[in-house]
mmCIF file of C-alpha atoms in Angstrom:
data_model
loop_
_atom_site.group_PDB
_atom_site.id
_atom_site.type_symbol
_atom_site.label_atom_id
_atom_site.label_comp_id
_atom_site.label_asym_id
_atom_site.label_seq_id
_atom_site.Cartn_x
_atom_site.Cartn_y
_atom_site.Cartn_z
ATOM 1 C CA MET A 20 1.562 -9.901 12.188
ATOM 2 C CA LYS A 21 -1.433 -9.018 9.712
ATOM 3 C CA SER A 22 0.514 -8.396 6.356
ATOM 4 C CA ALA A 23 3.827 -7.178 4.803
ATOM 5 C CA THR A 24 4.110 -4.528 2.382
ATOM 6 C CA THR A 25 6.852 -2.970 0.350
ATOM 7 C CA PHE A 26 7.237 0.805 0.917
ATOM 8 C CA LEU A 27 8.678 3.123 -2.051
ATOM 9 C CA MET A 28 9.315 6.807 -0.732
ATOM 10 C CA PHE A 29 9.762 9.134 -3.559
ATOM 11 C CA GLN A 30 10.800 12.936 -3.464
ATOM 12 C CA GLY A 31 8.181 14.414 -5.878
ATOM 13 C CA GLN A 32 8.411 11.714 -8.477
ATOM 14 C CA ALA A 33 5.527 9.366 -7.142
ATOM 15 C CA HIS A 34 2.713 10.395 -9.379
ATOM 16 C CA ASP A 35 5.035 10.127 -12.334
ATOM 17 C CA ALA A 36 6.457 6.804 -11.343
ATOM 18 C CA ILE A 37 2.734 5.235 -10.857
ATOM 19 C CA GLN A 38 1.671 6.328 -14.042
ATOM 20 C CA GLN A 39 4.808 4.920 -15.564
ATOM 21 C CA TYR A 40 4.424 1.611 -13.952
ATOM 22 C CA LYS A 41 0.699 1.343 -15.025
ATOM 23 C CA GLN A 42 2.075 1.669 -18.574
ATOM 24 C CA TRP A 43 4.779 -1.100 -18.065
ATOM 25 C CA PHE A 44 2.116 -3.445 -16.162
ATOM 26 C CA PRO A 45 -1.245 -3.329 -17.362
ATOM 27 C CA GLN A 46 -2.521 -5.814 -14.610
ATOM 28 C CA LEU A 47 -1.209 -3.446 -11.747
ATOM 29 C CA LEU A 48 -4.180 -2.310 -9.675
ATOM 30 C CA ILE A 49 -4.234 1.111 -7.892
ATOM 31 C CA GLU A 50 -6.260 0.357 -4.837
ATOM 32 C CA SER A 51 -6.155 3.732 -3.314
ATOM 33 C CA LEU A 52 -4.407 6.946 -4.136
ATOM 34 C CA THR A 53 -4.471 10.451 -2.335
ATOM 35 C CA TYR A 54 -2.711 13.447 -2.891
ATOM 36 C CA MET A 55 -1.138 16.216 -0.938
ATOM 37 C CA GLU A 56 -3.684 19.368 -0.592
ATOM 38 C CA ASN A 57 -3.233 21.487 -3.876
ATOM 39 C CA SER A 58 -0.521 19.270 -5.476
ATOM 40 C CA GLN A 59 0.354 16.482 -7.632
ATOM 41 C CA GLN A 60 2.545 15.014 -4.528
ATOM 42 C CA VAL A 61 1.447 11.638 -3.415
ATOM 43 C CA ALA A 62 0.349 11.329 -0.041
ATOM 44 C CA MET A 63 -0.266 7.732 -0.234
ATOM 45 C CA ALA A 64 -0.891 5.243 -2.741
ATOM 46 C CA GLU A 65 -1.566 1.485 -2.497
ATOM 47 C CA ILE A 66 -1.174 -0.819 -5.395
ATOM 48 C CA ASP A 67 -1.171 -4.414 -6.267
ATOM 49 C CA LEU A 68 1.588 -5.616 -8.896
ATOM 50 C CA LYS A 69 0.898 -9.274 -9.586
ATOM 51 C CA GLY A 70 0.276 -9.819 -5.800
ATOM 52 C CA LEU A 71 3.081 -7.670 -4.423
ATOM 53 C CA LYS A 72 1.486 -5.121 -2.434
ATOM 54 C CA LEU A 73 3.266 -1.652 -2.518
ATOM 55 C CA LYS A 74 2.860 1.650 -0.466
ATOM 56 C CA ILE A 75 4.094 4.788 -2.532
ATOM 57 C CA ASN A 76 4.317 8.162 -1.377
ATOM 58 C CA ASP A 77 6.210 11.303 -2.104
ATOM 59 C CA SER A 78 8.231 12.530 1.219
ATOM 60 C CA PRO A 79 7.002 15.675 2.543
ATOM 61 C CA ILE A 80 10.621 16.060 4.241
ATOM 62 C CA LYS A 81 13.734 16.396 1.914
ATOM 63 C CA HIS A 82 16.437 13.882 2.759
ATOM 64 C CA ASP A 83 19.932 13.156 1.350
ATOM 65 C CA PHE A 84 19.163 9.376 0.355
ATOM 66 C CA SER A 85 17.301 7.718 -2.252
ATOM 67 C CA PHE A 86 16.576 4.142 -3.499
ATOM 68 C CA THR A 87 19.474 1.465 -3.314
ATOM 69 C CA PRO A 88 20.005 -1.354 -5.602
ATOM 70 C CA ALA A 89 20.356 -3.685 -2.506
ATOM 71 C CA ILE A 90 16.565 -3.775 -2.337
ATOM 72 C CA SER A 91 14.836 -4.839 -5.529
ATOM 73 C CA ILE A 92 11.334 -5.729 -7.043
ATOM 74 C CA PHE A 93 11.915 -9.033 -8.016
ATOM 75 C CA LEU A 94 9.349 -10.499 -10.950
ATOM 76 C CA GLU A 95 9.056 -13.771 -12.700
ATOM 77 C CA CYS A 96 7.901 -13.213 -16.323
ATOM 78 C CA ASP A 97 5.749 -15.468 -18.355
ATOM 79 C CA THR A 98 7.485 -15.318 -21.537
ATOM 80 C CA MET A 99 10.605 -14.284 -23.119
ATOM 81 C CA ALA A 100 8.813 -11.576 -25.056
ATOM 82 C CA GLU A 101 7.507 -10.466 -21.529
ATOM 83 C CA ILE A 102 10.809 -10.162 -20.070
ATOM 84 C CA GLU A 103 12.543 -8.411 -23.187
ATOM 85 C CA SER A 104 9.783 -5.805 -23.467
ATOM 86 C CA LEU A 105 10.034 -5.070 -19.865
ATOM 87 C CA VAL A 106 13.575 -4.631 -19.840
ATOM 88 C CA THR A 107 13.571 -2.326 -22.810
ATOM 89 C CA GLN A 108 10.779 -0.222 -21.093
ATOM 90 C CA ILE A 109 12.498 0.019 -17.850
ATOM 91 C CA LEU A 110 15.971 0.714 -19.200
ATOM 92 C CA ASP A 111 14.668 3.858 -21.115
ATOM 93 C CA GLY A 112 16.159 6.610 -18.753
ATOM 94 C CA GLY A 113 17.236 3.708 -16.624
ATOM 95 C CA GLN A 114 20.609 1.549 -16.367
ATOM 96 C CA ALA A 115 21.475 -1.923 -16.258
ATOM 97 C CA LEU A 116 23.044 -3.508 -13.415
ATOM 98 C CA MET A 117 23.052 -6.834 -14.941
ATOM 99 C CA PRO A 118 22.148 -6.577 -18.484
ATOM 100 C CA LEU A 119 19.576 -9.150 -19.997
ATOM 101 C CA ASN A 120 21.548 -12.506 -20.559
ATOM 102 C CA ASN A 121 21.521 -16.205 -19.281
ATOM 103 C CA TYR A 122 23.729 -16.080 -16.118
ATOM 104 C CA GLY A 123 23.111 -19.858 -15.554
ATOM 105 C CA PHE A 124 20.449 -19.617 -12.761
ATOM 106 C CA SER A 125 17.642 -18.956 -15.139
ATOM 107 C CA LYS A 126 16.975 -18.853 -19.059
ATOM 108 C CA GLN A 127 17.051 -14.865 -18.987
ATOM 109 C CA PHE A 128 17.627 -12.646 -16.077
ATOM 110 C CA ALA A 129 18.213 -8.787 -15.740
ATOM 111 C CA TRP A 130 18.763 -6.473 -12.956
ATOM 112 C CA ILE A 131 18.081 -3.052 -14.006
ATOM 113 C CA GLN A 132 17.146 0.533 -12.304
ATOM 114 C CA ASP A 133 14.342 2.577 -13.727
ATOM 115 C CA ARG A 134 14.677 6.494 -14.267
ATOM 116 C CA PHE A 135 13.175 6.872 -10.769
ATOM 117 C CA GLY A 136 16.111 4.962 -9.045
ATOM 118 C CA VAL A 137 13.847 1.894 -8.197
ATOM 119 C CA SER A 138 15.728 -1.670 -8.588
ATOM 120 C CA TRP A 139 14.067 -4.482 -10.698
ATOM 121 C CA GLN A 140 15.204 -8.024 -11.169
ATOM 122 C CA LEU A 141 13.563 -9.798 -13.822
ATOM 123 C CA THR A 142 13.467 -13.418 -14.656
ATOM 124 C CA TYR A 143 12.378 -15.739 -17.030
ATOM 125 C CA ASN A 144 12.807 -19.420 -16.303
#
């Protein structure tokens, strides 16, 4: 096996999601980005988020499913200020599955879903 990558398939929101994620995570690197002909729909993007490789696209085929919170992007934050800022930003238009709190397994933890439906687990130890 050469490598492992997480794949996020959107339905017309991939461009907006990538732009939003760049705002939330200034260290995010877009390694490649191509669009479908004559559109803002993402054919394929490859990004690096703190060493996590993500492939992102817009599905050219409409389907009846979306993201599920059973699969999450898990990030360890370096400071309390970082986790508080990320939670506030991601919750804008999103929802808390487990609000930011001390649940006993870390100093602070939040499990939240962004406005695109992607689930994030953030921890600060």
